[in-house]
Short mmCIF file of C-alpha atoms in Angstrom, two decimals:
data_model
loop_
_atom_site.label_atom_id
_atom_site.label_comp_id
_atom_site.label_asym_id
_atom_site.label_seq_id
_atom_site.Cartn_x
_atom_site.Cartn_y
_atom_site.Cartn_z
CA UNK A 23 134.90 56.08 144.98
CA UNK A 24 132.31 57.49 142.26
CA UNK A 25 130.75 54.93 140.15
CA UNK A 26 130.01 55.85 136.19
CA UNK A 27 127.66 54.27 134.14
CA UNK A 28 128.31 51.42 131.63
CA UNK A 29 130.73 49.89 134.14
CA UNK A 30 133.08 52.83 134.50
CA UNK A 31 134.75 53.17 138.03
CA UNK A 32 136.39 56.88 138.59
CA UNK A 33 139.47 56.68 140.69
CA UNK A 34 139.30 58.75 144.00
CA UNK A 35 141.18 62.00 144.92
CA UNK A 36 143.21 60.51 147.02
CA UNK A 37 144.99 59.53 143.58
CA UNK A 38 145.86 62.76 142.78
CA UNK A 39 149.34 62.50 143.07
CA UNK A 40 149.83 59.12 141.27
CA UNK A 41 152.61 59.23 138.63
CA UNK A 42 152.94 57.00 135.55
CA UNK A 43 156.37 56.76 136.02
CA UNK A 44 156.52 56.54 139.54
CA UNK A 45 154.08 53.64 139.57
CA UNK A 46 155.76 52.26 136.16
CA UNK A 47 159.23 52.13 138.49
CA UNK A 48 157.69 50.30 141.19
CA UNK A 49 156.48 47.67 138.68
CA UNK A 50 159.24 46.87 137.02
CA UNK A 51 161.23 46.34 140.94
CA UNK A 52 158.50 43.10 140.82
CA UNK A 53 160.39 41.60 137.86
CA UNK A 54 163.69 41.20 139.89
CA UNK A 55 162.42 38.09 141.05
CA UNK A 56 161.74 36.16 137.74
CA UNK A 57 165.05 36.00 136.07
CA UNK A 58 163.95 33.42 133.32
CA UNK A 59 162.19 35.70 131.28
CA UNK A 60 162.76 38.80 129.85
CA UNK A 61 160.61 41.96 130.90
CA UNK A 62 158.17 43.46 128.20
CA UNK A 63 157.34 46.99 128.71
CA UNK A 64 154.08 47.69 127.56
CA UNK A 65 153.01 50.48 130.26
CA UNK A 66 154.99 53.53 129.14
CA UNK A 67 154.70 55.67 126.18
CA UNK A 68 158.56 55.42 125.20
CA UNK A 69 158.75 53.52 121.61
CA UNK A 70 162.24 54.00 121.23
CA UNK A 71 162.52 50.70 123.70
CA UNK A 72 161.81 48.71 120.78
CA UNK A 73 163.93 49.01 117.36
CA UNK A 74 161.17 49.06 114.95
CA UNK A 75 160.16 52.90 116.17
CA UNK A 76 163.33 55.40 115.20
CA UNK A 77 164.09 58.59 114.76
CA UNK A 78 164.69 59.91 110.82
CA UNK A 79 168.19 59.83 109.96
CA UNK A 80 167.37 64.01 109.58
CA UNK A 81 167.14 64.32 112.97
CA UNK A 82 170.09 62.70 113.96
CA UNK A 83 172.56 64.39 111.59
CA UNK A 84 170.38 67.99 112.48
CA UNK A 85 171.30 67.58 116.12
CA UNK A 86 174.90 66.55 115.57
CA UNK A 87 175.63 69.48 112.85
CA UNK A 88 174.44 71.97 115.70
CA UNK A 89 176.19 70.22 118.45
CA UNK A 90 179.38 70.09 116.42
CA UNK A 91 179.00 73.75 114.51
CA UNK A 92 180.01 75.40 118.45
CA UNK A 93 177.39 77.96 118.03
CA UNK A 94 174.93 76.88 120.52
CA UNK A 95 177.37 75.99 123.80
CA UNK A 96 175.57 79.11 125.58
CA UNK A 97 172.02 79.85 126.85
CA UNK A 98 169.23 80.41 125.05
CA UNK A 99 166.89 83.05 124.89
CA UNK A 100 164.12 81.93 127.97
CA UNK A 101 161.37 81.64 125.34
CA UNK A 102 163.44 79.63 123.21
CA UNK A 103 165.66 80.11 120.25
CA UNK A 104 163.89 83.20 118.18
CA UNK A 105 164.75 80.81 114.67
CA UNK A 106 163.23 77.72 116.67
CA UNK A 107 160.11 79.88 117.84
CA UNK A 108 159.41 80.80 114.60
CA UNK A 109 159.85 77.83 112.44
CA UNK A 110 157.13 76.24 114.84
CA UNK A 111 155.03 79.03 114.60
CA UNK A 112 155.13 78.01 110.39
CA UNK A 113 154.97 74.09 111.12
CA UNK A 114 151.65 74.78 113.78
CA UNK A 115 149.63 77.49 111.02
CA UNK A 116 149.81 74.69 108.32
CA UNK A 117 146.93 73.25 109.85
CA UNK A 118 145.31 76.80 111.05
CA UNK A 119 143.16 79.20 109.20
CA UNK A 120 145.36 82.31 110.60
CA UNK A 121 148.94 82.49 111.07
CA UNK A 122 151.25 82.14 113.71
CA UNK A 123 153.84 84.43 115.03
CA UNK A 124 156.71 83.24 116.69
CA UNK A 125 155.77 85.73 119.48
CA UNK A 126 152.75 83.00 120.18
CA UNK A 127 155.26 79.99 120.74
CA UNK A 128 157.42 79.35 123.54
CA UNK A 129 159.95 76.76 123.92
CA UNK A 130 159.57 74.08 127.07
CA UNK A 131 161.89 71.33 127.99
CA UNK A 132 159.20 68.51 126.69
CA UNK A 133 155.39 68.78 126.97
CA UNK A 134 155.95 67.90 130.68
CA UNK A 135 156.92 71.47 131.39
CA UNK A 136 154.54 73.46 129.19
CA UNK A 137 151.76 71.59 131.00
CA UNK A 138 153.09 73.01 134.57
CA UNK A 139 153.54 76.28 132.98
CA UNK A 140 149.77 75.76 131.55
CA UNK A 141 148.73 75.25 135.28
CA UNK A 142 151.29 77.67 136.93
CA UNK A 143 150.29 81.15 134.44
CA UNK A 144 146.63 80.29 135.34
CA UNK A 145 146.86 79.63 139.20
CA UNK A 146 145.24 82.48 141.59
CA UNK A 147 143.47 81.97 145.12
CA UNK A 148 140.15 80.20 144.27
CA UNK A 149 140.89 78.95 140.93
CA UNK A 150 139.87 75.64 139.68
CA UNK A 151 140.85 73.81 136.41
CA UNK A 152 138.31 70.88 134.42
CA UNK A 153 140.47 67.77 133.49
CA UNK A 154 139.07 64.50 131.21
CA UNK A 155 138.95 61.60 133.27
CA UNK A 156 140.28 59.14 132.64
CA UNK A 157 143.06 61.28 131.95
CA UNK A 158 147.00 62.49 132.28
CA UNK A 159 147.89 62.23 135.85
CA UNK A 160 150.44 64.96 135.43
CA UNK A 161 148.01 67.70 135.55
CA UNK A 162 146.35 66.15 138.63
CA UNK A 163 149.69 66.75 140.32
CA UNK A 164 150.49 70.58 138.91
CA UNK A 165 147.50 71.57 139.76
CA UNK A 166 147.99 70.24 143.37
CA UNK A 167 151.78 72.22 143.55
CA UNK A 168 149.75 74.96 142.20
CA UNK A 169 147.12 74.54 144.78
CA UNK A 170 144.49 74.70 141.99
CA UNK A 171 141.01 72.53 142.57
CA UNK A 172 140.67 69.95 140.12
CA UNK A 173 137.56 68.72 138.75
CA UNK A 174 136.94 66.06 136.60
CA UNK A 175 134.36 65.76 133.75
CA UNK A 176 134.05 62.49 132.38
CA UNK A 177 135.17 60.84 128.48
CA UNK A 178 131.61 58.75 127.46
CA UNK A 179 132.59 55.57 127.00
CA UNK A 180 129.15 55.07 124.58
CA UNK A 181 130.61 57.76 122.38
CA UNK A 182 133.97 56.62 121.71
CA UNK A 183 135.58 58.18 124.41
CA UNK A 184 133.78 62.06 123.35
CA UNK A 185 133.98 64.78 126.26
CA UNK A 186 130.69 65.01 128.27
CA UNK A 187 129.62 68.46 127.35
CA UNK A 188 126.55 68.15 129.78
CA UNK A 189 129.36 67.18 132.90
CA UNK A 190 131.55 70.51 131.76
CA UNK A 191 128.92 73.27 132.02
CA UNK A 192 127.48 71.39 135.55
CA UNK A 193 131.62 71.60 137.02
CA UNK A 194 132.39 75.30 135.93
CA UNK A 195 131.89 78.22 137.53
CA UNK A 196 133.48 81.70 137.72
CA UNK A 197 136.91 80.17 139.19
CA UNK A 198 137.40 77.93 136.31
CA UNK A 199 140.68 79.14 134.58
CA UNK A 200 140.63 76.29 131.87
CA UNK A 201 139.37 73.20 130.18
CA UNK A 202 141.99 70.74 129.18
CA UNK A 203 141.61 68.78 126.09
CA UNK A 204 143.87 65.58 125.29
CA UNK A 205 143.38 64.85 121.25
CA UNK A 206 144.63 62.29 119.80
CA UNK A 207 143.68 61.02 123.53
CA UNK A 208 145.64 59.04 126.55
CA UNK A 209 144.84 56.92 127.83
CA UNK A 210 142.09 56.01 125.48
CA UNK A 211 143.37 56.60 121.95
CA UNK A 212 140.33 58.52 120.37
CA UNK A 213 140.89 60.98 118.00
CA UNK A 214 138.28 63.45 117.86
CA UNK A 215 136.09 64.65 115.60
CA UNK A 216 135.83 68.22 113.66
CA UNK A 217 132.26 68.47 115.02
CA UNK A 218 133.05 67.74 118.63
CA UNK A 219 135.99 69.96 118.32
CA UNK A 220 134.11 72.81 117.46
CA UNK A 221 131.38 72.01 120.28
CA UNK A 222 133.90 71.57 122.84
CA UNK A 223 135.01 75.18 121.95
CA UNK A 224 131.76 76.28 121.81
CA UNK A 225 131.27 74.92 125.59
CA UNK A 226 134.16 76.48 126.78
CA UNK A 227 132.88 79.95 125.27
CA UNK A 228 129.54 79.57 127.05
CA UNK A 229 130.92 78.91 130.34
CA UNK A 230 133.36 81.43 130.04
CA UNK A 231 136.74 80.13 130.27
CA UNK A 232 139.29 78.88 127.82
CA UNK A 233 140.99 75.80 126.11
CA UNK A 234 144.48 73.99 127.47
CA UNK A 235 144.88 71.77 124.16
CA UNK A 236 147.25 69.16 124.89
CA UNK A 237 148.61 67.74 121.48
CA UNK A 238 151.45 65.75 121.93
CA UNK A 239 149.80 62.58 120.04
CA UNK A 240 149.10 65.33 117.13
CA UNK A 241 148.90 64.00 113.73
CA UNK A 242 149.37 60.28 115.17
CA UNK A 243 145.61 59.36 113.95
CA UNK A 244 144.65 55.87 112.03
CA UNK A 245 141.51 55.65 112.31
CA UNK A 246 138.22 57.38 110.68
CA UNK A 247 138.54 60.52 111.91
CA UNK A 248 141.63 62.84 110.65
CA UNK A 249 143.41 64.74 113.87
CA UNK A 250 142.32 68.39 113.90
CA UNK A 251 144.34 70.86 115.99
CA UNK A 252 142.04 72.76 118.48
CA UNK A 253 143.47 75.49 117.64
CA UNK A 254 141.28 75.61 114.42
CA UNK A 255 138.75 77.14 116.61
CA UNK A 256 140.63 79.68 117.92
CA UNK A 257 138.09 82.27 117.12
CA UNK A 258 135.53 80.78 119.44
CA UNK A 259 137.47 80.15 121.81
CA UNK A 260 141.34 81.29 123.38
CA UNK A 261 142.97 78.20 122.94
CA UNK A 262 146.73 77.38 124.60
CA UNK A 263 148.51 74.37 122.50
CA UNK A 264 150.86 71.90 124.60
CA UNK A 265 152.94 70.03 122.26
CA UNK A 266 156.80 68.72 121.24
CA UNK A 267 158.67 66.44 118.56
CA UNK A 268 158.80 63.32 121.06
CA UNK A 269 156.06 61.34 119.58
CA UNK A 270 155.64 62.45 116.26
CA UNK A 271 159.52 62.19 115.69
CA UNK A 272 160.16 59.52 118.85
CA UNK A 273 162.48 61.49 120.08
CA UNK A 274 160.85 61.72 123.88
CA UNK A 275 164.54 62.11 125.31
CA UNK A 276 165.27 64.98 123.55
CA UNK A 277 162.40 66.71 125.63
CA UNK A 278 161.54 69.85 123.13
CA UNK A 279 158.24 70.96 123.42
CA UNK A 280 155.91 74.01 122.98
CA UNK A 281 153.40 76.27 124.77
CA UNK A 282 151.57 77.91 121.89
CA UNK A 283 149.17 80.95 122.33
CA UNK A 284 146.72 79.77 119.07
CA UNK A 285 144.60 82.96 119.76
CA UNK A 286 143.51 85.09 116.88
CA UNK A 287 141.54 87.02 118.88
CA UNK A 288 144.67 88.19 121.25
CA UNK A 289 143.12 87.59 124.39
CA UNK A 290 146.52 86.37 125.45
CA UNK A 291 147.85 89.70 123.70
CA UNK A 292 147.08 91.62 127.03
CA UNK A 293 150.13 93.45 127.94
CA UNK A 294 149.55 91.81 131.52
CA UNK A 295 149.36 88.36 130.45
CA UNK A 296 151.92 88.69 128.34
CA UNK A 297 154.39 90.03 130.91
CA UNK A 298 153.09 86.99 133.37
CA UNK A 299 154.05 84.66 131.08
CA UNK A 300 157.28 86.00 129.98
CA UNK A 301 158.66 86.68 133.48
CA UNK A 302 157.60 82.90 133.98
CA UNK A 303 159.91 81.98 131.46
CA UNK A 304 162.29 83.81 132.71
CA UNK A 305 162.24 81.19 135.57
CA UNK A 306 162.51 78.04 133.64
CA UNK A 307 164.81 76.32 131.79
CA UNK A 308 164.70 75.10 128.41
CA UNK A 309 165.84 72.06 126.58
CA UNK A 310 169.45 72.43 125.43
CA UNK A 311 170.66 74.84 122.61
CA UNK A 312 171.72 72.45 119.95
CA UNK A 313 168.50 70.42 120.20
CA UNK A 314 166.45 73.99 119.63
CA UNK A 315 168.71 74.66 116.73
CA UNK A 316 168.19 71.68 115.38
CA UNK A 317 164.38 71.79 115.05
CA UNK A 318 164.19 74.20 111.78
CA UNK A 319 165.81 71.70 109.94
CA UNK A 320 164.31 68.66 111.31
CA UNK A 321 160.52 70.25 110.77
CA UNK A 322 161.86 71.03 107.37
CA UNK A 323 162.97 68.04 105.99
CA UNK A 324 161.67 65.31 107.46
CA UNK A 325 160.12 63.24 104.66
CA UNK A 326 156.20 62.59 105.02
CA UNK A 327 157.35 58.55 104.00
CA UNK A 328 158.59 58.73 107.79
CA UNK A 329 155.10 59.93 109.15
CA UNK A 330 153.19 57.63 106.98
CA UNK A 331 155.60 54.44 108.22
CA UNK A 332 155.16 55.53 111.99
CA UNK A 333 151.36 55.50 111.28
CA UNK A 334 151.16 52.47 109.64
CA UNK A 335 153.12 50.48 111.88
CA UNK A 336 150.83 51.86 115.03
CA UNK A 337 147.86 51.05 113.29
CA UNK A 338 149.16 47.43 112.86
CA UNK A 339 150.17 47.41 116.30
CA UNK A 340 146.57 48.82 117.40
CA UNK A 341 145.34 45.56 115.18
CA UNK A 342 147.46 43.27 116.75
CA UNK A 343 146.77 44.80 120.37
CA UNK A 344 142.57 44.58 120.11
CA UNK A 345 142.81 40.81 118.18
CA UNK A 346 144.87 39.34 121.16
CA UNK A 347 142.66 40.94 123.69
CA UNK A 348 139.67 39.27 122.46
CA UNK A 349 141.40 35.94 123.27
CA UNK A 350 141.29 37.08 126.93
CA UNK A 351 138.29 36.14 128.85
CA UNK A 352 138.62 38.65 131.45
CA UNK A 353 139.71 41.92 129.30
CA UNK A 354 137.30 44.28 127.02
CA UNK A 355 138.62 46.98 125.08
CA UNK A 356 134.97 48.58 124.07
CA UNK A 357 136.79 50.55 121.30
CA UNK A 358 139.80 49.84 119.23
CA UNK A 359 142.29 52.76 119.00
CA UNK A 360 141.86 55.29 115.94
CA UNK A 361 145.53 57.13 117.18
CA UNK A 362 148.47 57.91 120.12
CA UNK A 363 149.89 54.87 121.29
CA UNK A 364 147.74 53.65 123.82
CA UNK A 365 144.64 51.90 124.88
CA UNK A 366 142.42 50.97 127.71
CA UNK A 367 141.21 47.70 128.50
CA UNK A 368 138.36 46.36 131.03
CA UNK A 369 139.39 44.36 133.76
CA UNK A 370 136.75 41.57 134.83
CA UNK A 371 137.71 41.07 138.29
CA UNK A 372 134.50 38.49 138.61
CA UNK A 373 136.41 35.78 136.63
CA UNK A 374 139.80 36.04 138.21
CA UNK A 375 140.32 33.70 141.20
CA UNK A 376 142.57 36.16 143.99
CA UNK A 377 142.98 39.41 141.99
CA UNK A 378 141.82 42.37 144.38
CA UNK A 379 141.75 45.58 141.78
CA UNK A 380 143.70 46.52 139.26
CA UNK A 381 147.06 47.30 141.18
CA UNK A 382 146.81 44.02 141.90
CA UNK A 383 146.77 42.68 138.37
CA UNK A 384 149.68 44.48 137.47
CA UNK A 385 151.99 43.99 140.25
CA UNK A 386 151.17 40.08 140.24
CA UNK A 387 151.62 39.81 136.47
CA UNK A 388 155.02 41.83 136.42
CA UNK A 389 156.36 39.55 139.19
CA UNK A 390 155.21 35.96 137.56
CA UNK A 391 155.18 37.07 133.72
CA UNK A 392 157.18 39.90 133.30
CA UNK A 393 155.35 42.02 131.55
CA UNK A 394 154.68 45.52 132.24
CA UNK A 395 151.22 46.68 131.89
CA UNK A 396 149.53 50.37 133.66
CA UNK A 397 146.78 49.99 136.11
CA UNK A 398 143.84 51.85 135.04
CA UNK A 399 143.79 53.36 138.84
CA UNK A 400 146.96 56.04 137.35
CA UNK A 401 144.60 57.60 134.68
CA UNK A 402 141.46 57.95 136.70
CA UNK A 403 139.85 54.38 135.85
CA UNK A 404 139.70 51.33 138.84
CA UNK A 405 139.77 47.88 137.22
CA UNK A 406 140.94 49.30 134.31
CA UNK A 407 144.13 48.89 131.94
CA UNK A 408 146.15 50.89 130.10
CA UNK A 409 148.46 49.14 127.35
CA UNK A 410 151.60 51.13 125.37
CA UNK A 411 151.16 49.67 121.81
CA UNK A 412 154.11 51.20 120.15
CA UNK A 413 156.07 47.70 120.67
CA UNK A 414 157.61 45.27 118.40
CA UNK A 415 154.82 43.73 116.52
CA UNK A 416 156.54 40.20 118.08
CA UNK A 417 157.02 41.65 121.67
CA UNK A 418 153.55 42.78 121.63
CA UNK A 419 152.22 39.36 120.91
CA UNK A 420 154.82 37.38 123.34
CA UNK A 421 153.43 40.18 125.69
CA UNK A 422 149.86 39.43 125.49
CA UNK A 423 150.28 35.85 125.27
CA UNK A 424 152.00 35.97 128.69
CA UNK A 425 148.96 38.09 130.28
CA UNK A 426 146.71 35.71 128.59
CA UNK A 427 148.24 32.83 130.50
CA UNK A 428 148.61 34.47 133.47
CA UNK A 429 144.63 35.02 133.04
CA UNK A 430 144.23 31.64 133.29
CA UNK A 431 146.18 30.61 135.75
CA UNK A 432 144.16 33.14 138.15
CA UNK A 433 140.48 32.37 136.91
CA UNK A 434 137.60 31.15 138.92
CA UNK A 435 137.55 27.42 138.11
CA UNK A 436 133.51 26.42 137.14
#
């Protein structure tokens, strides 16, 4: 176990292969036993579990006019529908200073499977990849299919969650392939700034590799600082953007996502790198037809009133989420969420009575209470927590009040 300062405790290797929704599964077996009340979720990033997060009414009826039309019963092109690819390519570049070609995008079934192909297109014999820790455990877990050394740099807690700058240059070396960036961030929910942004790139230039920017929380920001796509720097830097609808339009079961060359320069416009990622492609599978088909019409006409009601109603949920906290004795959150959906929350094992770690915490309070929270230990942080606040603004608080109570049933009496 590493220790960090300011209280920070970096999870082990030997968690590597921890899933959210493995461990998420194995939580919610605990609440078998307590029949009486009903099981709050507040550990996965899913908010269509709770009816005040839908989908537009756009979406629906674009999804069902494809289905229904019987054009798209066949396969797809293996980068993705060449309409599809395109109208992302416009959707991305309104936010760039260049334009997009739908040659950059590809089409992956959810941001799941652009971040193996991320991983997979830059694996060779040696070759070692930076990740943010805390962090995505899904990388972790390419990267060990992929056989590809991980190594963590640290998020400063002091600094609102920025990357450590100093940690990147002292991890890479010639066998670094990339540096992942998560912005708007999980588990933390920071949004960085257009300052750090553009150091971060300039980092990545000096040690000589380039930028995996994983964006599925894009645009979900609430706080002071507005998101900014790393692909803005794409002149410093070659930059390859993960991201899909499922957040932005909660539509996570639909699983359509992209892998986005944002690369003015056209490093990734090597004939060789451009074959290696096509014939990977060629391998895959992507989501179904009808759901590409449907995505030029749902990026067209989706009314910003829908964005601005999904933002407000996180950022009241963010409110709600930090107030009850500080009613807990035993839980910190050391910064209150400026975007995604989720926070992380400081566990003070020292006033809990017989609590061991984290795992602990959360197994024992989904089995009396019922309630669903992650253990810090899955994103790369012991005695931490990580708490899903895209929730019902009154499931949230029922949620909460249960851990609070739970709290004090297990603290140190005197």
């Amino acid at each position: 176990m590493e220790n960090g300062g300011n209280g920070v405790n970096y999870e082990s290797k030997e968690t590597s292969t921890m899933t959210i929704k493995g461990i998420l599964s194995l939580l919610m077996q605990s609440t078998v036993e307590n029949k009486n009340k009903r099981v709050i979720s507040l550990g996965l990033g899913d908010p269509t579990l709770f009816s005040c997060f839908q989908t537009t009414s756009v979406s629906e009826e674009a999804v069902a006019d494809t289905l229904f039309s019987h054009k798209f019963h066949g396969y797809a092109p293996t980068a993705g529908l060449p309409q599809t690819r395109q109208k992302i390519a416009e959707y991305l570049s309104r936010d760039l200073p260049y334009e997009l070609s739908s040659h950059d995008v590809f089409i992956t079934c959810g941001c799941t499977q652009a971040i193996d192909v991320s991983v997979a297109i830059l694996a060779r014999g040696g070759a070692n990849i930076l990740l943010p820790r805390p962090g995505f455990p899904i990388y972790e877990l390419c990267a060990a299919f992929r056989q590809v050394e991980v190594r963590h740099y640290d998020l400063l807690l002091e600094k609102g969650w920025e990357v450590d700058l100093d940690s990147v240059k002292a991890l890479a070396d010639h066998n670094t392939v990339a540096l992942v960036v998560i912005n708007p961030g999980n588990p933390c929910g920071n949004v960085y700034s257009y300052n750090h942004l553009e150091k971060i790139a300039e980092t990545a230039k000096q040690i000589g590799t380039i930028v995996i920017a994983d964006e599925v929380y894009g645009h979900l920001a609430f706080g002071s600082n507005p998101f900014v796509p790393m692909g803005v720097f794409g002149f410093i830097v070659p930059v390859i953007t993960l991201g899909s609808l499922s957040k932005r339009w909660i539509v996570p079961g639909w699983r359509l996502g992209w892998f986005v060359t944002t690369d003015p320069n056209c490093t990734f416009k090597n004939p060789k790198v451009v074959e290696r990622i096509t014939k990977y492609f060629d391998l895959l599978g992507g989501p179904a037809t009808f759901i590409q088909a449907a995505v030029p019409r749902i990026l067209n006409q989706t009314e910003e009133s829908f964005f601005k009601k999904t933002i407000d109603d996180l950022r009241l949920n963010s409110d709600i989420c930090f107030k009850e906290i500080e009613e807990i004795p035993c839980m910190f959150c050391p910064h209150k969420p400026e975007g995604s959906m989720t926070m992380i929350v400081k566990l003070n094992l020292l006033l809990l009575e017989d609590i061991t770690d984290d795992i602990d915490f959360c197994f024992k309070l989904a089995k009396e209470e019922s309630v669903i929270i992650l253990p810090g230990t899955a994103v790369g942080l012991k005695d931490w927590l990580r708490i899903t606040f895209a929730a019902d603004p009154s499931a949230l608080v029922e949620g909460l009040k249960r851990v609070k109570v739970f709290c004090q049933r297990h603290a140190k009496n005197g």
